[in-house]
Amino acid sequence: MSNPYGEIFRAPGAKGFSAAGFFARLPIAMAPIGIVAMLSQTHGEYWLAGAVSATFALTNALVAPQISRLVDRVGQTAVVVPTTIISVLAFLVLILAANRDWPAWTLFASAFLAAAMPSIPALVRARWTEIFRNRPELNTAFAFESSADELVYIAGASLSVGLAVVMFPEAGMLISTIFLALGTAAFILQRSTEPKVRPLEAGVSRASAIRQRPVQIITLALIFVGSIFATAEVSAVAITKELGQPQAASLVIGVYAVGSFLVGLALGALNPTMPLHRQLLIAVSVIAITSVPLLLADTVPLLALAVFVSGIAISPTFITAFGLIERRVPESMLTEGVTWVMTGIGIGMALGAFVSGWVVDNFGAQNGFWVSVAAGTATVATIAMGQRSLAGHKGASVAGSIPQPAE
């Protein structure tokens, strides 16, 4: 039996842009929690750390889709190079501001400018789509990238926290910035796989991809999923610190990825025939159910086990969510459509970090996981109510578009 992942990486340039994209997107996970880890140590206040992290994540959530919309119209290189330069310089200023105890407004200002960081996951998926458009290998490629995304979110966060705790407060953010600069440069230099700019399809309006109902539903759902990520990270840092084992936070956050990564890879290899909208509902239901045991984890081993179990459905959620976007969004809007979904995760991480930080400060470390339970319930409700729209036709909800047959 052939290896479906081996097949997709036989395409010219696939290994190169995928590897570069992996490192370039690590800051998506490292930066938000890295800011929390850095400022909570340098300034001693979780609310300030959460607020600065939220400033970065929320601003990026608003700006990234506009950057991707430009990418769809003029190409990756022309847009990604200047925006990445701005983001790298702003991150360096943020690190200096934390280290030198500059005024609080400099923290917020630099976090705001750092949000010019482009959506690397959307750029990577656009390249896979260019190679395997309308071919079954595209599903496997998307499954691989979704598993990689999940690994990035968890392993990146674990690395960021671990560096800040073991080395010095700014270490996680410094390494994150280096990954952004070098990874993006390596990605952009691979011009042979850069997608060509595609004209708007006949009958499709120039309206934003966010006007499509499936994009709205999935983006909202992943806001709640993103808040579950951030809550797990913030609560793990707070609980392990309360238990007198702060160094264990990195390990606890790291195990979040293991089960989900393996399940995601298996799902991509099997390519189940169940409709994607139903797969998504099952995946988010598992997320909601497995968030409950987190409330009972009062030791490091129990916390690690509960976090491991709660993460098993994350990759399947990503795989089915991005698969639905690829099937429901017109080709000329693909990068923007994927970015809106990534934006949902970013918004959720920002809100989750802020809300769970506030809960931890006021009600104790263990109670932070109530945010995960609430967010999991909201995710299920959102996807359940959106089943009809998610089962629809590509581009059908875009103003002025011509519906295409569902795939």
CSV table of C-alpha atoms in Angstrom, one decimal:
chain,number,residue,atom,x,y,z
A,1,MET,CA,0.0,0.0,0.0
A,2,SER,CA,1.4,3.4,-1.0
A,3,ASN,CA,2.0,6.1,1.4
A,4,PRO,CA,-0.3,9.1,0.5
A,5,TYR,CA,2.0,11.5,2.3
A,6,GLY,CA,5.0,10.2,0.3
A,7,GLU,CA,3.0,10.9,-2.9
A,8,ILE,CA,2.3,14.5,-2.2
A,9,PHE,CA,6.0,15.3,-1.3
A,10,ARG,CA,7.1,13.9,-4.7
A,11,ALA,CA,5.8,17.1,-6.3
A,12,PRO,CA,8.7,19.4,-7.3
A,13,GLY,CA,9.4,22.0,-4.5
A,14,ALA,CA,6.8,20.6,-2.1
A,15,LYS,CA,9.3,19.6,0.6
A,16,GLY,CA,11.0,22.9,0.5
A,17,PHE,CA,8.1,25.3,0.8
A,18,SER,CA,6.3,23.0,3.3
A,19,ALA,CA,9.4,22.9,5.6
A,20,ALA,CA,10.0,26.6,5.3
A,21,GLY,CA,6.4,27.3,6.0
A,22,PHE,CA,6.5,25.2,9.1
A,23,PHE,CA,9.2,27.3,10.7
A,24,ALA,CA,7.8,30.6,9.4
A,25,ARG,CA,4.4,29.9,11.0
A,26,LEU,CA,5.8,29.0,14.5
A,27,PRO,CA,5.4,32.6,15.6
A,28,ILE,CA,1.6,32.3,15.2
A,29,ALA,CA,1.7,30.0,18.3
A,30,MET,CA,4.9,31.3,20.0
A,31,ALA,CA,4.2,35.0,20.0
A,32,PRO,CA,0.8,35.2,21.9
A,33,ILE,CA,1.9,32.9,24.7
A,34,GLY,CA,5.5,34.2,24.5
A,35,ILE,CA,4.2,37.7,25.2
A,36,VAL,CA,2.3,36.4,28.2
A,37,ALA,CA,5.3,34.4,29.5
A,38,MET,CA,7.7,37.3,28.9
A,39,LEU,CA,5.6,40.1,30.5
A,40,SER,CA,4.3,38.1,33.4
A,41,GLN,CA,7.9,37.6,34.5
A,42,THR,CA,9.2,41.1,33.7
A,43,HIS,CA,6.2,43.0,35.0
A,44,GLY,CA,4.5,40.4,37.3
A,45,GLU,CA,1.0,41.1,36.1
A,46,TYR,CA,-1.1,38.6,34.1
A,47,TRP,CA,-3.7,41.1,33.1
A,48,LEU,CA,-1.1,43.3,31.4
A,49,ALA,CA,0.6,40.4,29.7
A,50,GLY,CA,-2.8,39.2,28.5
A,51,ALA,CA,-3.8,42.6,27.3
A,52,VAL,CA,-0.6,43.1,25.2
A,53,SER,CA,-0.9,39.6,23.8
A,54,ALA,CA,-4.6,40.3,22.9
A,55,THR,CA,-3.5,43.6,21.2
A,56,PHE,CA,-1.2,41.6,18.9
A,57,ALA,CA,-3.5,38.8,18.2
A,58,LEU,CA,-6.7,40.8,17.7
A,59,THR,CA,-4.9,43.3,15.4
A,60,ASN,CA,-3.4,40.5,13.4
A,61,ALA,CA,-6.8,38.9,13.2
A,62,LEU,CA,-8.1,42.1,11.5
A,63,VAL,CA,-5.1,42.8,9.3
A,64,ALA,CA,-4.2,39.3,8.1
A,65,PRO,CA,-7.3,38.8,5.9
A,66,GLN,CA,-6.6,42.1,4.2
A,67,ILE,CA,-3.0,41.1,3.6
A,68,SER,CA,-4.2,37.8,2.2
A,69,ARG,CA,-6.8,39.6,0.0
A,70,LEU,CA,-3.9,41.6,-1.5
A,71,VAL,CA,-1.9,38.3,-2.0
A,72,ASP,CA,-4.8,36.9,-4.0
A,73,ARG,CA,-4.7,40.0,-6.2
A,74,VAL,CA,-1.0,40.7,-6.7
A,75,GLY,CA,0.9,37.7,-5.5
A,76,GLN,CA,2.7,36.4,-2.4
A,77,THR,CA,6.2,37.9,-2.8
A,78,ALA,CA,5.0,41.5,-3.4
A,79,VAL,CA,3.0,41.5,-0.2
A,80,VAL,CA,4.7,39.2,2.2
A,81,VAL,CA,8.2,40.7,2.0
A,82,PRO,CA,7.3,44.3,3.3
A,83,THR,CA,4.8,43.1,5.9
A,84,THR,CA,7.2,40.6,7.3
A,85,ILE,CA,9.9,43.2,7.7
A,86,ILE,CA,7.5,45.5,9.6
A,87,SER,CA,6.5,42.6,11.9
A,88,VAL,CA,10.1,41.5,12.6
A,89,LEU,CA,11.2,45.0,13.5
A,90,ALA,CA,8.2,45.6,15.8
A,91,PHE,CA,8.8,42.3,17.6
A,92,LEU,CA,12.4,43.4,18.3
A,93,VAL,CA,11.1,46.7,19.7
A,94,LEU,CA,8.6,44.8,21.9
A,95,ILE,CA,11.4,42.6,23.3
A,96,LEU,CA,13.6,45.6,24.1
A,97,ALA,CA,10.6,47.4,25.7
A,98,ALA,CA,10.1,44.5,28.0
A,99,ASN,CA,13.7,44.1,28.8
A,100,ARG,CA,14.4,47.8,29.5
A,101,ASP,CA,11.1,48.4,31.3
A,102,TRP,CA,10.0,51.1,28.8
A,103,PRO,CA,6.5,52.7,29.4
A,104,ALA,CA,3.5,50.4,28.9
A,105,TRP,CA,2.4,52.2,25.8
A,106,THR,CA,5.5,51.0,24.0
A,107,LEU,CA,4.5,47.4,24.6
A,108,PHE,CA,1.1,48.0,23.1
A,109,ALA,CA,2.4,50.1,20.2
A,110,SER,CA,5.0,47.5,19.2
A,111,ALA,CA,2.5,44.6,19.6
A,112,PHE,CA,0.1,46.5,17.3
A,113,LEU,CA,2.7,46.9,14.5
A,114,ALA,CA,4.0,43.4,14.9
A,115,ALA,CA,0.5,42.3,13.8
A,116,ALA,CA,1.5,42.9,10.2
A,117,MET,CA,2.7,39.3,10.2
A,118,PRO,CA,1.2,37.5,7.2
A,119,SER,CA,-0.8,34.3,7.4
A,120,ILE,CA,1.8,31.6,6.5
A,121,PRO,CA,-0.7,28.7,6.8
A,122,ALA,CA,-2.9,30.3,4.1
A,123,LEU,CA,0.1,30.9,1.8
A,124,VAL,CA,1.2,27.3,2.2
A,125,ARG,CA,-2.2,25.9,1.4
A,126,ALA,CA,-2.5,28.2,-1.6
A,127,ARG,CA,0.7,26.5,-2.9
A,128,TRP,CA,-0.6,23.0,-2.3
A,129,THR,CA,-3.8,24.0,-4.1
A,130,GLU,CA,-1.8,25.3,-7.1
A,131,ILE,CA,-0.1,21.9,-7.3
A,132,PHE,CA,-3.0,19.6,-6.7
A,133,ARG,CA,-6.1,21.6,-7.7
A,134,ASN,CA,-9.1,19.3,-8.3
A,135,ARG,CA,-7.0,16.2,-7.5
A,136,PRO,CA,-7.5,13.8,-4.5
A,137,GLU,CA,-4.0,14.5,-3.3
A,138,LEU,CA,-5.1,17.9,-2.2
A,139,ASN,CA,-7.1,16.4,0.7
A,140,THR,CA,-4.0,14.6,1.9
A,141,ALA,CA,-1.9,17.8,1.6
A,142,PHE,CA,-4.5,19.7,3.6
A,143,ALA,CA,-4.6,17.0,6.2
A,144,PHE,CA,-0.8,17.2,6.6
A,145,GLU,CA,-0.9,20.9,6.9
A,146,SER,CA,-3.7,20.8,9.5
A,147,SER,CA,-1.7,18.3,11.6
A,148,ALA,CA,1.3,20.6,11.2
A,149,ASP,CA,-0.7,23.6,12.3
A,150,GLU,CA,-1.9,21.8,15.4
A,151,LEU,CA,1.7,20.7,16.1
A,152,VAL,CA,2.8,24.3,15.6
A,153,TYR,CA,0.2,25.7,18.0
A,154,ILE,CA,1.0,23.3,20.8
A,155,ALA,CA,4.7,22.6,20.3
A,156,GLY,CA,5.4,26.3,19.5
A,157,ALA,CA,3.6,27.4,22.6
A,158,SER,CA,5.5,24.8,24.7
A,159,LEU,CA,8.8,25.9,23.2
A,160,SER,CA,8.0,29.6,23.8
A,161,VAL,CA,7.1,29.0,27.5
A,162,GLY,CA,10.0,26.6,28.1
A,163,LEU,CA,12.6,29.1,26.7
A,164,ALA,CA,11.1,31.9,28.8
A,165,VAL,CA,11.1,29.9,32.0
A,166,VAL,CA,14.4,28.0,31.6
A,167,MET,CA,16.6,30.7,30.0
A,168,PHE,CA,15.3,34.3,30.3
A,169,PRO,CA,11.9,36.0,30.0
A,170,GLU,CA,12.5,37.3,26.4
A,171,ALA,CA,14.0,34.1,25.1
A,172,GLY,CA,10.7,32.7,23.6
A,173,MET,CA,9.9,35.9,21.8
A,174,LEU,CA,13.5,36.2,20.5
A,175,ILE,CA,13.5,32.7,19.0
A,176,SER,CA,10.0,33.3,17.6
A,177,THR,CA,11.1,36.4,15.8
A,178,ILE,CA,14.1,34.6,14.3
A,179,PHE,CA,11.8,31.9,13.0
A,180,LEU,CA,9.6,34.5,11.4
A,181,ALA,CA,12.5,36.2,9.7
A,182,LEU,CA,14.4,33.2,8.4
A,183,GLY,CA,11.4,30.9,7.8
A,184,THR,CA,9.5,33.5,5.7
A,185,ALA,CA,12.7,34.4,3.7
A,186,ALA,CA,13.2,30.7,2.9
A,187,PHE,CA,9.6,30.4,1.9
A,188,ILE,CA,9.5,33.4,-0.4
A,189,LEU,CA,12.7,32.6,-2.1
A,190,GLN,CA,11.1,29.4,-3.5
A,191,ARG,CA,9.5,31.2,-6.5
A,192,SER,CA,8.8,28.1,-8.6
A,193,THR,CA,5.9,27.0,-6.4
A,194,GLU,CA,4.4,30.5,-5.9
A,195,PRO,CA,0.8,30.5,-7.1
A,196,LYS,CA,-0.1,32.6,-10.1
A,197,VAL,CA,-2.7,35.3,-9.5
A,198,ARG,CA,-6.1,34.0,-10.6
A,199,PRO,CA,-8.8,36.3,-12.0
A,200,LEU,CA,-12.2,36.4,-10.4
A,201,GLU,CA,-14.5,33.7,-11.6
A,202,ALA,CA,-17.4,34.7,-13.8
A,203,GLY,CA,-20.3,35.9,-11.7
A,204,VAL,CA,-18.3,36.2,-8.5
A,205,SER,CA,-18.3,39.6,-6.9
A,206,ARG,CA,-15.3,41.4,-5.4
A,207,ALA,CA,-16.8,41.2,-1.9
A,208,SER,CA,-14.6,39.8,0.9
A,209,ALA,CA,-14.7,36.1,1.5
A,210,ILE,CA,-16.0,36.7,5.0
A,211,ARG,CA,-19.4,37.4,3.4
A,212,GLN,CA,-19.7,33.7,2.6
A,213,ARG,CA,-21.8,32.0,5.2
A,214,PRO,CA,-19.6,28.9,5.6
A,215,VAL,CA,-16.6,31.2,6.2
A,216,GLN,CA,-18.5,33.0,8.9
A,217,ILE,CA,-19.6,29.8,10.6
A,218,ILE,CA,-16.2,28.2,10.6
A,219,THR,CA,-14.4,31.3,11.7
A,220,LEU,CA,-16.8,31.8,14.6
A,221,ALA,CA,-16.4,28.2,15.7
A,222,LEU,CA,-12.6,28.4,15.6
A,223,ILE,CA,-12.7,31.6,17.7
A,224,PHE,CA,-14.0,29.3,20.5
A,225,VAL,CA,-11.4,26.6,19.6
A,226,GLY,CA,-8.6,29.2,19.8
A,227,SER,CA,-9.8,30.3,23.2
A,228,ILE,CA,-9.5,26.7,24.3
A,229,PHE,CA,-5.9,26.7,23.2
A,230,ALA,CA,-5.0,29.8,25.1
A,231,THR,CA,-6.9,28.8,28.2
A,232,ALA,CA,-5.0,25.5,28.3
A,233,GLU,CA,-1.7,27.4,28.0
A,234,VAL,CA,-2.4,30.2,30.5
A,235,SER,CA,-4.0,27.8,33.0
A,236,ALA,CA,-1.1,25.3,32.7
A,237,VAL,CA,1.4,28.0,33.4
A,238,ALA,CA,-0.6,29.2,36.4
A,239,ILE,CA,-1.3,25.8,37.8
A,240,THR,CA,2.3,24.5,37.5
A,241,LYS,CA,3.5,27.7,39.1
A,242,GLU,CA,1.0,27.3,42.0
A,243,LEU,CA,2.2,23.7,42.5
A,244,GLY,CA,5.8,24.8,42.7
A,245,GLN,CA,6.8,23.2,39.4
A,246,PRO,CA,6.8,26.0,36.8
A,247,GLN,CA,9.3,24.1,34.6
A,248,ALA,CA,6.6,21.5,34.0
A,249,ALA,CA,4.4,23.9,32.1
A,250,SER,CA,6.3,23.3,28.9
A,251,LEU,CA,5.8,19.5,29.2
A,252,VAL,CA,2.1,19.8,30.0
A,253,ILE,CA,1.5,22.1,27.0
A,254,GLY,CA,3.6,19.9,24.8
A,255,VAL,CA,1.6,16.7,25.3
A,256,TYR,CA,-1.4,18.6,24.0
A,257,ALA,CA,-0.1,18.0,20.5
A,258,VAL,CA,0.8,14.3,20.6
A,259,GLY,CA,-2.5,12.5,20.3
A,260,SER,CA,-4.1,15.1,18.0
A,261,PHE,CA,-1.1,15.1,15.7
A,262,LEU,CA,-1.3,11.3,15.3
A,263,VAL,CA,-5.1,11.2,14.8
A,264,GLY,CA,-4.8,14.0,12.2
A,265,LEU,CA,-2.2,12.1,10.2
A,266,ALA,CA,-4.3,9.0,10.3
A,267,LEU,CA,-7.4,10.9,9.2
A,268,GLY,CA,-5.5,12.3,6.2
A,269,ALA,CA,-4.3,8.9,5.1
A,270,LEU,CA,-7.7,7.3,5.4
A,271,ASN,CA,-9.7,10.1,3.7
A,272,PRO,CA,-13.1,9.1,5.3
A,273,THR,CA,-16.2,9.3,3.0
A,274,MET,CA,-18.5,10.9,5.6
A,275,PRO,CA,-19.5,14.5,4.5
A,276,LEU,CA,-17.0,17.0,5.9
A,277,HIS,CA,-19.7,19.1,7.7
A,278,ARG,CA,-20.7,16.0,9.7
A,279,GLN,CA,-17.1,15.1,10.5
A,280,LEU,CA,-16.6,18.7,11.8
A,281,LEU,CA,-19.6,18.4,14.1
A,282,ILE,CA,-18.2,15.1,15.6
A,283,ALA,CA,-14.7,16.6,16.0
A,284,VAL,CA,-15.9,19.7,17.9
A,285,SER,CA,-18.2,17.5,20.1
A,286,VAL,CA,-15.2,15.5,21.2
A,287,ILE,CA,-13.4,18.7,22.0
A,288,ALA,CA,-16.3,19.9,24.2
A,289,ILE,CA,-16.6,16.6,26.0
A,290,THR,CA,-12.9,16.2,26.7
A,291,SER,CA,-12.6,19.7,28.2
A,292,VAL,CA,-14.6,18.7,31.3
A,293,PRO,CA,-11.8,16.5,32.9
A,294,LEU,CA,-9.5,19.5,32.9
A,295,LEU,CA,-11.5,20.9,35.9
A,296,LEU,CA,-10.4,17.9,38.0
A,297,ALA,CA,-6.7,18.0,37.3
A,298,ASP,CA,-5.0,19.1,40.5
A,299,THR,CA,-1.6,17.5,40.1
A,300,VAL,CA,1.0,17.8,37.3
A,301,PRO,CA,0.5,14.1,36.1
A,302,LEU,CA,-3.3,14.5,36.1
A,303,LEU,CA,-3.0,17.8,34.3
A,304,ALA,CA,-0.8,16.4,31.6
A,305,LEU,CA,-3.2,13.4,31.1
A,306,ALA,CA,-6.2,15.7,30.9
A,307,VAL,CA,-4.5,18.0,28.5
A,308,PHE,CA,-3.4,15.1,26.3
A,309,VAL,CA,-7.0,13.7,26.1
A,310,SER,CA,-8.5,17.2,25.5
A,311,GLY,CA,-6.3,17.6,22.4
A,312,ILE,CA,-7.1,14.5,20.4
A,313,ALA,CA,-9.8,16.2,18.3
A,314,ILE,CA,-7.9,19.4,17.4
A,315,SER,CA,-6.2,18.2,14.2
A,316,PRO,CA,-9.4,16.5,12.9
A,317,THR,CA,-11.2,19.8,13.5
A,318,PHE,CA,-8.6,21.7,11.5
A,319,ILE,CA,-8.6,19.2,8.7
A,320,THR,CA,-12.3,19.3,8.2
A,321,ALA,CA,-12.6,23.0,8.7
A,322,PHE,CA,-10.0,23.9,6.0
A,323,GLY,CA,-11.3,21.1,3.7
A,324,LEU,CA,-14.8,22.8,3.9
A,325,ILE,CA,-13.2,26.2,3.1
A,326,GLU,CA,-11.4,24.8,0.0
A,327,ARG,CA,-14.7,23.3,-1.2
A,328,ARG,CA,-16.9,26.3,-0.5
A,329,VAL,CA,-14.8,29.3,-1.4
A,330,PRO,CA,-14.1,30.4,-5.0
A,331,GLU,CA,-10.5,29.8,-6.2
A,332,SER,CA,-9.7,33.5,-6.5
A,333,MET,CA,-10.5,34.0,-2.8
A,334,LEU,CA,-8.8,30.9,-1.3
A,335,THR,CA,-6.0,32.6,0.5
A,336,GLU,CA,-8.3,35.1,2.1
A,337,GLY,CA,-10.9,32.5,3.0
A,338,VAL,CA,-8.2,30.3,4.7
A,339,THR,CA,-6.9,33.4,6.5
A,340,TRP,CA,-10.3,34.3,7.9
A,341,VAL,CA,-10.4,30.9,9.5
A,342,MET,CA,-6.9,31.3,10.9
A,343,THR,CA,-8.0,34.7,12.1
A,344,GLY,CA,-10.7,33.0,14.1
A,345,ILE,CA,-8.1,31.0,15.9
A,346,GLY,CA,-6.1,34.1,16.6
A,347,ILE,CA,-9.0,36.0,17.9
A,348,GLY,CA,-9.9,33.1,20.2
A,349,MET,CA,-6.4,32.8,21.5
A,350,ALA,CA,-6.3,36.5,22.3
A,351,LEU,CA,-9.7,36.5,24.0
A,352,GLY,CA,-8.9,33.2,25.8
A,353,ALA,CA,-5.6,34.5,27.1
A,354,PHE,CA,-7.3,37.6,28.4
A,355,VAL,CA,-10.4,36.0,29.9
A,356,SER,CA,-8.6,33.0,31.4
A,357,GLY,CA,-5.8,35.3,32.8
A,358,TRP,CA,-8.5,37.4,34.5
A,359,VAL,CA,-10.2,34.3,35.9
A,360,VAL,CA,-6.9,32.9,37.1
A,361,ASP,CA,-6.0,36.2,38.8
A,362,ASN,CA,-9.4,36.5,40.5
A,363,PHE,CA,-10.6,32.9,41.1
A,364,GLY,CA,-7.5,30.8,41.2
A,365,ALA,CA,-5.5,28.8,38.6
A,366,GLN,CA,-7.8,25.7,38.5
A,367,ASN,CA,-10.9,27.7,37.6
A,368,GLY,CA,-9.3,29.0,34.4
A,369,PHE,CA,-10.4,25.8,32.7
A,370,TRP,CA,-14.1,26.8,33.0
A,371,VAL,CA,-13.3,29.0,30.0
A,372,SER,CA,-12.5,25.9,28.0
A,373,VAL,CA,-15.7,24.2,29.0
A,374,ALA,CA,-17.8,27.2,28.0
A,375,ALA,CA,-15.9,27.6,24.7
A,376,GLY,CA,-16.3,23.9,23.9
A,377,THR,CA,-20.0,24.1,24.4
A,378,ALA,CA,-20.3,27.2,22.2
A,379,THR,CA,-18.2,25.5,19.4
A,380,VAL,CA,-20.7,22.6,19.2
A,381,ALA,CA,-23.7,24.9,19.1
A,382,THR,CA,-22.2,27.0,16.3
A,383,ILE,CA,-21.3,24.0,14.1
A,384,ALA,CA,-24.6,22.3,14.8
A,385,MET,CA,-26.7,25.3,13.8
A,386,GLY,CA,-24.6,25.8,10.7
A,387,GLN,CA,-24.8,22.3,9.3
A,388,ARG,CA,-27.2,23.3,6.4
A,389,SER,CA,-24.9,26.1,5.2
A,390,LEU,CA,-21.8,24.0,5.5
A,391,ALA,CA,-23.4,21.3,3.3
A,392,GLY,CA,-24.1,23.8,0.6
A,393,HIS,CA,-22.4,24.8,-2.7
A,394,LYS,CA,-19.1,26.5,-3.5
A,395,GLY,CA,-19.5,30.3,-3.7
A,396,ALA,CA,-23.3,30.1,-3.2
A,397,SER,CA,-23.4,32.6,-0.4
A,398,VAL,CA,-21.2,35.2,-2.2
A,399,ALA,CA,-23.2,38.2,-3.4
A,400,GLY,CA,-23.7,38.0,-7.1
A,401,SER,CA,-22.0,34.6,-7.5
A,402,ILE,CA,-23.1,31.6,-9.5
A,403,PRO,CA,-23.5,28.5,-7.4
A,404,GLN,CA,-21.3,25.6,-8.3
A,405,PRO,CA,-21.9,21.9,-7.6
A,406,ALA,CA,-20.9,20.7,-4.2
A,407,GLU,CA,-17.8,18.5,-4.2
